[in-house]
mmCIF file with all atom_site columns, C-alpha atoms in Angstrom:
data_model
loop_
_atom_site.group_PDB
_atom_site.id
_atom_site.type_symbol
_atom_site.label_atom_id
_atom_site.label_alt_id
_atom_site.label_comp_id
_atom_site.label_asym_id
_atom_site.label_entity_id
_atom_site.label_seq_id
_atom_site.pdbx_PDB_ins_code
_atom_site.Cartn_x
_atom_site.Cartn_y
_atom_site.Cartn_z
_atom_site.occupancy
_atom_site.B_iso_or_equiv
_atom_site.pdbx_formal_charge
_atom_site.auth_seq_id
_atom_site.auth_comp_id
_atom_site.auth_asym_id
_atom_site.auth_atom_id
_atom_site.pdbx_PDB_model_num
ATOM 1   C CA . ASN A 1 1   ? 109.087 111.429 101.045 1.00 68.00 ? 1   ASN A CA 1
ATOM 2   C CA . GLY A 1 2   ? 111.269 113.297 99.422  1.00 73.00 ? 2   GLY A CA 1
ATOM 3   C CA . ALA A 1 3   ? 108.440 114.732 97.210  1.00 76.00 ? 3   ALA A CA 1
ATOM 4   C CA . ARG A 1 4   ? 109.595 118.222 95.288  1.00 78.00 ? 4   ARG A CA 1
ATOM 5   C CA . GLU A 1 5   ? 105.975 119.190 95.002  1.00 83.00 ? 5   GLU A CA 1
ATOM 6   C CA . VAL A 1 6   ? 102.729 118.299 97.195  1.00 88.00 ? 6   VAL A CA 1
ATOM 7   C CA . THR A 1 7   ? 98.983  119.518 96.016  1.00 91.00 ? 7   THR A CA 1
ATOM 8   C CA . ALA A 1 8   ? 97.027  119.307 98.717  1.00 92.00 ? 8   ALA A CA 1
ATOM 9   C CA . ILE A 1 9   ? 93.448  119.887 97.325  1.00 93.00 ? 9   ILE A CA 1
ATOM 10  C CA . ASP A 1 10  ? 89.974  120.170 99.935  1.00 93.00 ? 10  ASP A CA 1
ATOM 11  C CA . VAL A 1 11  ? 86.695  121.536 99.902  1.00 91.00 ? 11  VAL A CA 1
ATOM 12  C CA . SER A 1 12  ? 87.470  122.990 103.349 1.00 91.00 ? 12  SER A CA 1
ATOM 13  C CA . ALA A 1 13  ? 89.421  126.108 103.508 1.00 94.00 ? 13  ALA A CA 1
ATOM 14  C CA . ARG A 1 14  ? 89.824  125.190 107.316 1.00 93.00 ? 14  ARG A CA 1
ATOM 15  C CA . SER A 1 15  ? 91.766  121.829 106.284 1.00 92.00 ? 15  SER A CA 1
ATOM 16  C CA . LEU A 1 16  ? 93.392  123.096 103.672 1.00 95.00 ? 16  LEU A CA 1
ATOM 17  C CA . ALA A 1 17  ? 94.901  126.270 106.166 1.00 95.00 ? 17  ALA A CA 1
ATOM 18  C CA . LEU A 1 18  ? 96.141  123.066 108.792 1.00 94.00 ? 18  LEU A CA 1
ATOM 19  C CA . ALA A 1 19  ? 97.497  121.324 105.852 1.00 93.00 ? 19  ALA A CA 1
ATOM 20  C CA . GLN A 1 20  ? 99.841  124.475 105.339 1.00 94.00 ? 20  GLN A CA 1
ATOM 21  C CA . PHE A 1 21  ? 100.352 124.840 109.126 1.00 95.00 ? 21  PHE A CA 1
ATOM 22  C CA . ASN A 1 22  ? 101.458 121.466 109.463 1.00 92.00 ? 22  ASN A CA 1
ATOM 23  C CA . ALA A 1 23  ? 103.700 121.793 106.557 1.00 91.00 ? 23  ALA A CA 1
ATOM 24  C CA . ALA A 1 24  ? 105.505 125.077 107.889 1.00 92.00 ? 24  ALA A CA 1
ATOM 25  C CA . LEU A 1 25  ? 105.572 123.462 111.268 1.00 93.00 ? 25  LEU A CA 1
ATOM 26  C CA . ASN A 1 26  ? 107.449 120.555 110.163 1.00 88.00 ? 26  ASN A CA 1
ATOM 27  C CA . GLY A 1 27  ? 110.189 122.662 107.774 1.00 88.00 ? 27  GLY A CA 1
ATOM 28  C CA . LEU A 1 28  ? 108.441 121.254 104.534 1.00 85.00 ? 28  LEU A CA 1
ATOM 29  C CA . SER A 1 29  ? 108.127 123.782 101.258 1.00 84.00 ? 29  SER A CA 1
ATOM 30  C CA . GLY A 1 30  ? 106.910 123.183 97.991  1.00 83.00 ? 30  GLY A CA 1
ATOM 31  C CA . LEU A 1 31  ? 102.944 122.627 99.792  1.00 91.00 ? 31  LEU A CA 1
ATOM 32  C CA . GLN A 1 32  ? 100.661 123.719 96.822  1.00 92.00 ? 32  GLN A CA 1
ATOM 33  C CA . THR A 1 33  ? 96.549  123.931 97.832  1.00 94.00 ? 33  THR A CA 1
ATOM 34  C CA . LYS A 1 34  ? 93.364  124.135 96.131  1.00 94.00 ? 34  LYS A CA 1
ATOM 35  C CA . GLU A 1 35  ? 90.029  124.733 97.539  1.00 95.00 ? 35  GLU A CA 1
ATOM 36  C CA . VAL A 1 36  ? 87.963  122.081 94.988  1.00 95.00 ? 36  VAL A CA 1
ATOM 37  C CA . CYS A 1 37  ? 85.895  119.142 94.839  1.00 92.00 ? 37  CYS A CA 1
ATOM 38  C CA . LEU A 1 38  ? 87.402  115.645 93.316  1.00 92.00 ? 38  LEU A CA 1
ATOM 39  C CA . ASP A 1 39  ? 85.299  115.982 90.474  1.00 91.00 ? 39  ASP A CA 1
ATOM 40  C CA . LYS A 1 40  ? 86.199  119.636 89.089  1.00 93.00 ? 40  LYS A CA 1
ATOM 41  C CA . LEU A 1 41  ? 90.200  119.103 89.662  1.00 92.00 ? 41  LEU A CA 1
ATOM 42  C CA . THR A 1 42  ? 92.492  119.169 86.835  1.00 90.00 ? 42  THR A CA 1
ATOM 43  C CA . CYS A 1 43  ? 96.134  119.003 86.599  1.00 89.00 ? 43  CYS A CA 1
ATOM 44  C CA . ASP A 1 44  ? 98.807  120.092 83.796  1.00 89.00 ? 44  ASP A CA 1
ATOM 45  C CA . GLU A 1 45  ? 100.310 116.206 84.442  1.00 91.00 ? 45  GLU A CA 1
ATOM 46  C CA . PRO A 1 46  ? 99.096  113.640 86.329  1.00 93.00 ? 46  PRO A CA 1
ATOM 47  C CA . PHE A 1 47  ? 100.433 112.899 89.738  1.00 92.00 ? 47  PHE A CA 1
ATOM 48  C CA . ASP A 1 48  ? 103.634 110.624 90.987  1.00 90.00 ? 48  ASP A CA 1
ATOM 49  C CA . ARG A 1 49  ? 101.317 109.155 94.111  1.00 91.00 ? 49  ARG A CA 1
ATOM 50  C CA . ILE A 1 50  ? 97.643  110.058 94.952  1.00 91.00 ? 50  ILE A CA 1
ATOM 51  C CA . LEU A 1 51  ? 96.862  109.642 99.047  1.00 90.00 ? 51  LEU A CA 1
ATOM 52  C CA . ILE A 1 52  ? 93.335  110.017 99.725  1.00 91.00 ? 52  ILE A CA 1
ATOM 53  C CA . ASN A 1 53  ? 91.765  109.606 103.057 1.00 90.00 ? 53  ASN A CA 1
ATOM 54  C CA . PRO A 1 54  ? 88.367  110.522 102.164 1.00 91.00 ? 54  PRO A CA 1
ATOM 55  C CA . PRO A 1 55  ? 84.956  110.679 104.089 1.00 91.00 ? 55  PRO A CA 1
ATOM 56  C CA . PHE A 1 56  ? 83.938  107.262 104.768 1.00 90.00 ? 56  PHE A CA 1
ATOM 57  C CA . VAL A 1 57  ? 81.392  106.741 107.166 1.00 90.00 ? 57  VAL A CA 1
ATOM 58  C CA . PRO A 1 58  ? 78.233  105.130 104.971 1.00 92.00 ? 58  PRO A CA 1
ATOM 59  C CA . VAL A 1 59  ? 75.361  107.358 105.876 1.00 93.00 ? 59  VAL A CA 1
ATOM 60  C CA . PRO A 1 60  ? 71.393  107.225 104.641 1.00 94.00 ? 60  PRO A CA 1
ATOM 61  C CA . PRO A 1 61  ? 70.621  109.380 102.305 1.00 93.00 ? 61  PRO A CA 1
ATOM 62  C CA . GLY A 1 62  ? 69.512  112.979 103.575 1.00 91.00 ? 62  GLY A CA 1
ATOM 63  C CA . THR A 1 63  ? 71.093  112.671 106.689 1.00 91.00 ? 63  THR A CA 1
ATOM 64  C CA . THR A 1 64  ? 72.889  115.404 108.376 1.00 89.00 ? 64  THR A CA 1
ATOM 65  C CA . TYR A 1 65  ? 75.897  114.505 108.985 1.00 90.00 ? 65  TYR A CA 1
ATOM 66  C CA . MET A 1 66  ? 79.421  115.942 109.236 1.00 87.00 ? 66  MET A CA 1
ATOM 67  C CA . LEU A 1 67  ? 81.131  116.533 105.724 1.00 81.00 ? 67  LEU A CA 1
ATOM 68  C CA . SER A 1 68  ? 84.341  115.053 107.184 1.00 83.00 ? 68  SER A CA 1
ATOM 69  C CA . GLY A 1 69  ? 82.872  111.464 107.869 1.00 87.00 ? 69  GLY A CA 1
ATOM 70  C CA . ASP A 1 70  ? 79.703  111.491 104.998 1.00 91.00 ? 70  ASP A CA 1
ATOM 71  C CA . GLY A 1 71  ? 80.845  109.128 102.665 1.00 91.00 ? 71  GLY A CA 1
ATOM 72  C CA . GLY A 1 72  ? 77.273  108.771 100.716 1.00 93.00 ? 72  GLY A CA 1
ATOM 73  C CA . SER A 1 73  ? 74.646  105.922 101.018 1.00 94.00 ? 73  SER A CA 1
ATOM 74  C CA . ASP A 1 74  ? 77.946  103.178 100.663 1.00 94.00 ? 74  ASP A CA 1
ATOM 75  C CA . GLY A 1 75  ? 80.968  105.356 102.217 1.00 93.00 ? 75  GLY A CA 1
ATOM 76  C CA . LEU A 1 76  ? 82.092  105.430 99.472  1.00 95.00 ? 76  LEU A CA 1
ATOM 77  C CA . SER A 1 77  ? 81.560  108.689 97.216  1.00 94.00 ? 77  SER A CA 1
ATOM 78  C CA . LEU A 1 78  ? 84.860  110.102 97.101  1.00 94.00 ? 78  LEU A CA 1
ATOM 79  C CA . MET A 1 79  ? 86.216  107.032 96.010  1.00 94.00 ? 79  MET A CA 1
ATOM 80  C CA . HIS A 1 80  ? 84.015  106.512 93.317  1.00 94.00 ? 80  HIS A CA 1
ATOM 81  C CA . ALA A 1 81  ? 84.350  110.289 92.149  1.00 94.00 ? 81  ALA A CA 1
ATOM 82  C CA . LEU A 1 82  ? 88.735  109.422 92.406  1.00 94.00 ? 82  LEU A CA 1
ATOM 83  C CA . PHE A 1 83  ? 88.109  106.481 89.775  1.00 92.00 ? 83  PHE A CA 1
ATOM 84  C CA . LYS A 1 84  ? 86.451  108.398 87.625  1.00 92.00 ? 84  LYS A CA 1
ATOM 85  C CA . LYS A 1 85  ? 89.196  110.608 87.471  1.00 93.00 ? 85  LYS A CA 1
ATOM 86  C CA . LEU A 1 86  ? 91.521  108.705 87.860  1.00 90.00 ? 86  LEU A CA 1
ATOM 87  C CA . ASP A 1 87  ? 92.642  108.052 84.102  1.00 89.00 ? 87  ASP A CA 1
ATOM 88  C CA . GLU A 1 88  ? 93.689  112.092 84.131  1.00 93.00 ? 88  GLU A CA 1
ATOM 89  C CA . LEU A 1 89  ? 94.971  112.138 86.991  1.00 94.00 ? 89  LEU A CA 1
ATOM 90  C CA . SER A 1 90  ? 97.293  109.597 87.205  1.00 90.00 ? 90  SER A CA 1
ATOM 91  C CA . HIS A 1 91  ? 100.034 107.629 84.826  1.00 88.00 ? 91  HIS A CA 1
ATOM 92  C CA . ARG A 1 92  ? 101.416 103.758 84.841  1.00 83.00 ? 92  ARG A CA 1
ATOM 93  C CA . ASN A 1 93  ? 103.281 104.075 87.943  1.00 84.00 ? 93  ASN A CA 1
ATOM 94  C CA . THR A 1 94  ? 101.102 106.345 89.819  1.00 86.00 ? 94  THR A CA 1
ATOM 95  C CA . ALA A 1 95  ? 100.577 104.834 93.351  1.00 86.00 ? 95  ALA A CA 1
ATOM 96  C CA . VAL A 1 96  ? 97.300  105.541 95.018  1.00 87.00 ? 96  VAL A CA 1
ATOM 97  C CA . SER A 1 97  ? 97.011  104.888 98.969  1.00 87.00 ? 97  SER A CA 1
ATOM 98  C CA . THR A 1 98  ? 93.838  105.426 100.756 1.00 88.00 ? 98  THR A CA 1
ATOM 99  C CA . ILE A 1 99  ? 92.472  104.790 104.476 1.00 85.00 ? 99  ILE A CA 1
ATOM 100 C CA . SER A 1 100 ? 88.899  103.721 104.856 1.00 84.00 ? 100 SER A CA 1
ATOM 101 C CA . MET A 1 101 ? 86.030  101.251 105.487 1.00 85.00 ? 101 MET A CA 1
ATOM 102 C CA . SER A 1 102 ? 83.591  99.892  103.217 1.00 90.00 ? 102 SER A CA 1
ATOM 103 C CA . PRO A 1 103 ? 80.934  97.532  103.040 1.00 93.00 ? 103 PRO A CA 1
ATOM 104 C CA . GLY A 1 104 ? 80.922  94.387  101.503 1.00 94.00 ? 104 GLY A CA 1
ATOM 105 C CA . ASP A 1 105 ? 80.519  90.574  102.261 1.00 93.00 ? 105 ASP A CA 1
ATOM 106 C CA . GLU A 1 106 ? 82.273  88.536  104.554 1.00 91.00 ? 106 GLU A CA 1
ATOM 107 C CA . PHE A 1 107 ? 85.652  88.250  102.898 1.00 90.00 ? 107 PHE A CA 1
ATOM 108 C CA . MET A 1 108 ? 86.255  90.749  100.538 1.00 90.00 ? 108 MET A CA 1
ATOM 109 C CA . SER A 1 109 ? 85.737  94.778  100.907 1.00 90.00 ? 109 SER A CA 1
ATOM 110 C CA . VAL A 1 110 ? 83.731  97.119  97.616  1.00 92.00 ? 110 VAL A CA 1
ATOM 111 C CA . LEU A 1 111 ? 86.865  99.277  97.644  1.00 91.00 ? 111 LEU A CA 1
ATOM 112 C CA . GLU A 1 112 ? 88.926  96.109  97.066  1.00 88.00 ? 112 GLU A CA 1
ATOM 113 C CA . ARG A 1 113 ? 86.823  94.938  94.114  1.00 90.00 ? 113 ARG A CA 1
ATOM 114 C CA . LEU A 1 114 ? 86.763  98.473  92.876  1.00 89.00 ? 114 LEU A CA 1
ATOM 115 C CA . PHE A 1 115 ? 90.377  98.591  92.940  1.00 86.00 ? 115 PHE A CA 1
ATOM 116 C CA . LEU A 1 116 ? 90.752  94.960  91.618  1.00 86.00 ? 116 LEU A CA 1
ATOM 117 C CA . ALA A 1 117 ? 88.169  96.153  88.707  1.00 86.00 ? 117 ALA A CA 1
ATOM 118 C CA . ARG A 1 118 ? 89.686  99.469  87.648  1.00 79.00 ? 118 ARG A CA 1
ATOM 119 C CA . MET A 1 119 ? 93.426  98.682  88.346  1.00 74.00 ? 119 MET A CA 1
ATOM 120 C CA . ARG A 1 120 ? 93.063  95.123  86.390  1.00 76.00 ? 120 ARG A CA 1
ATOM 121 C CA . SER A 1 121 ? 95.175  96.286  83.291  1.00 73.00 ? 121 SER A CA 1
ATOM 122 C CA . ARG A 1 122 ? 97.943  97.925  85.386  1.00 70.00 ? 122 ARG A CA 1
ATOM 123 C CA . PRO A 1 123 ? 100.496 96.200  87.012  1.00 71.00 ? 123 PRO A CA 1
ATOM 124 C CA . MET A 1 124 ? 99.207  96.838  90.910  1.00 70.00 ? 124 MET A CA 1
ATOM 125 C CA . LYS A 1 125 ? 100.185 95.749  94.160  1.00 70.00 ? 125 LYS A CA 1
ATOM 126 C CA . ILE A 1 126 ? 97.232  96.118  96.742  1.00 72.00 ? 126 ILE A CA 1
ATOM 127 C CA . LEU A 1 127 ? 98.039  95.854  100.778 1.00 72.00 ? 127 LEU A CA 1
ATOM 128 C CA . VAL A 1 128 ? 95.030  96.076  102.699 1.00 72.00 ? 128 VAL A CA 1
ATOM 129 C CA . THR A 1 129 ? 95.815  96.515  106.447 1.00 71.00 ? 129 THR A CA 1
ATOM 130 C CA . ASP A 1 130 ? 92.594  95.808  108.663 1.00 68.00 ? 130 ASP A CA 1
ATOM 131 C CA . VAL A 1 131 ? 93.287  98.525  111.564 1.00 68.00 ? 131 VAL A CA 1
ATOM 132 C CA . TYR A 1 132 ? 90.471  96.394  113.842 1.00 65.00 ? 132 TYR A CA 1
ATOM 133 C CA . CYS A 1 133 ? 91.464  92.831  113.218 1.00 67.00 ? 133 CYS A CA 1
ATOM 134 C CA . SER A 1 134 ? 88.007  91.856  111.983 1.00 73.00 ? 134 SER A CA 1
ATOM 135 C CA . VAL A 1 135 ? 85.250  92.597  109.592 1.00 83.00 ? 135 VAL A CA 1
ATOM 136 C CA . ALA A 1 136 ? 82.031  93.716  111.537 1.00 87.00 ? 136 ALA A CA 1
ATOM 137 C CA . PRO A 1 137 ? 78.482  92.786  110.410 1.00 91.00 ? 137 PRO A CA 1
ATOM 138 C CA . ILE A 1 138 ? 77.367  96.110  108.692 1.00 91.00 ? 138 ILE A CA 1
ATOM 139 C CA . ALA A 1 139 ? 74.645  96.019  110.968 1.00 90.00 ? 139 ALA A CA 1
ATOM 140 C CA . THR A 1 140 ? 76.881  97.630  113.757 1.00 86.00 ? 140 THR A CA 1
ATOM 141 C CA . ALA A 1 141 ? 77.458  100.566 111.614 1.00 85.00 ? 141 ALA A CA 1
ATOM 142 C CA . MET A 1 142 ? 73.825  101.065 110.726 1.00 90.00 ? 142 MET A CA 1
ATOM 143 C CA . ALA A 1 143 ? 72.882  101.114 114.334 1.00 91.00 ? 143 ALA A CA 1
ATOM 144 C CA . PRO A 1 144 ? 73.332  104.961 114.718 1.00 92.00 ? 144 PRO A CA 1
ATOM 145 C CA . PHE A 1 145 ? 71.115  105.665 111.981 1.00 94.00 ? 145 PHE A CA 1
ATOM 146 C CA . ARG A 1 146 ? 68.091  103.582 112.913 1.00 94.00 ? 146 ARG A CA 1
ATOM 147 C CA . SER A 1 147 ? 65.920  107.023 113.545 1.00 94.00 ? 147 SER A CA 1
ATOM 148 C CA . GLU A 1 148 ? 66.764  108.656 110.115 1.00 94.00 ? 148 GLU A CA 1
ATOM 149 C CA . PRO A 1 149 ? 63.280  108.800 107.637 1.00 94.00 ? 149 PRO A CA 1
ATOM 150 C CA . ALA A 1 150 ? 65.604  107.134 104.605 1.00 94.00 ? 150 ALA A CA 1
ATOM 151 C CA . PHE A 1 151 ? 66.693  104.111 107.128 1.00 95.00 ? 151 PHE A CA 1
ATOM 152 C CA . ALA A 1 152 ? 64.541  101.446 105.759 1.00 95.00 ? 152 ALA A CA 1
ATOM 153 C CA . ALA A 1 153 ? 64.987  102.308 102.432 1.00 95.00 ? 153 ALA A CA 1
ATOM 154 C CA . TRP A 1 154 ? 69.057  102.633 102.806 1.00 95.00 ? 154 TRP A CA 1
ATOM 155 C CA . LYS A 1 155 ? 69.235  99.350  104.767 1.00 94.00 ? 155 LYS A CA 1
ATOM 156 C CA . ALA A 1 156 ? 66.870  97.448  101.860 1.00 95.00 ? 156 ALA A CA 1
ATOM 157 C CA . TRP A 1 157 ? 69.438  99.302  99.189  1.00 95.00 ? 157 TRP A CA 1
ATOM 158 C CA . LEU A 1 158 ? 72.340  97.906  101.474 1.00 94.00 ? 158 LEU A CA 1
ATOM 159 C CA . ALA A 1 159 ? 71.187  94.603  101.602 1.00 94.00 ? 159 ALA A CA 1
ATOM 160 C CA . GLU A 1 160 ? 70.577  94.606  97.769  1.00 95.00 ? 160 GLU A CA 1
ATOM 161 C CA . ARG A 1 161 ? 74.323  95.000  96.508  1.00 94.00 ? 161 ARG A CA 1
ATOM 162 C CA . GLY A 1 162 ? 75.222  92.415  99.291  1.00 93.00 ? 162 GLY A CA 1
ATOM 163 C CA . TYR A 1 163 ? 76.787  94.437  101.779 1.00 95.00 ? 163 TYR A CA 1
ATOM 164 C CA . SER A 1 164 ? 76.785  92.330  105.001 1.00 95.00 ? 164 SER A CA 1
ATOM 165 C CA . HIS A 1 165 ? 80.052  93.576  106.379 1.00 93.00 ? 165 HIS A CA 1
ATOM 166 C CA . LEU A 1 166 ? 81.855  96.554  106.783 1.00 90.00 ? 166 LEU A CA 1
ATOM 167 C CA . HIS A 1 167 ? 85.730  96.557  106.470 1.00 87.00 ? 167 HIS A CA 1
ATOM 168 C CA . TYR A 1 168 ? 87.675  98.956  108.106 1.00 81.00 ? 168 TYR A CA 1
#
C-alpha cells in the first residue's frame, strides 16, 4: 500500500523468513523483521499502521496446541498484549487491522468491546466483516477440546464471562 518501510515481527524465525521470501517474490523492498514477542517489542517511533494476524483459537489452559493457532483461554492473548502496548506503538492516526475469532455474547464479540473501551478517546472507525455470515454457539469451538483435563474449568471460565457465542 505504498509504505516506505514495513516491520514484521513474529516469535517464529520460519514465519519471518517466509515473509522476507514473499516480499522478495513480489518485488517489495524495505521489509525489516524482528524475532520478538509483542510484549517485548520496542520502537523508535510509533507505527502508522498495525496489521496483526494473531493466533486466535480459544484453547483450554495446559493444552498442547499448535503455536500458530493457540490464542489462550479466550483466543485473544496476543490482542490483550497489543492493547497493553498500544500507546507506545501507535499515534493518533494509527490504523489497526486484525483478523480474529472472538468469544462474546450473541450480539457483540469481546474483541469489538476491547476496541471500543480502549479506543474510546480516539477518533475511530470499526469495520467488522463476518466471514461466515453468522455467529456460532461457543460450544461448536469447544467440541475438539472435550477430552482435555482442563476442559470443565475452562468451560466454566468462559460461561462466567458470558461468552456464549464465537464471532468469526
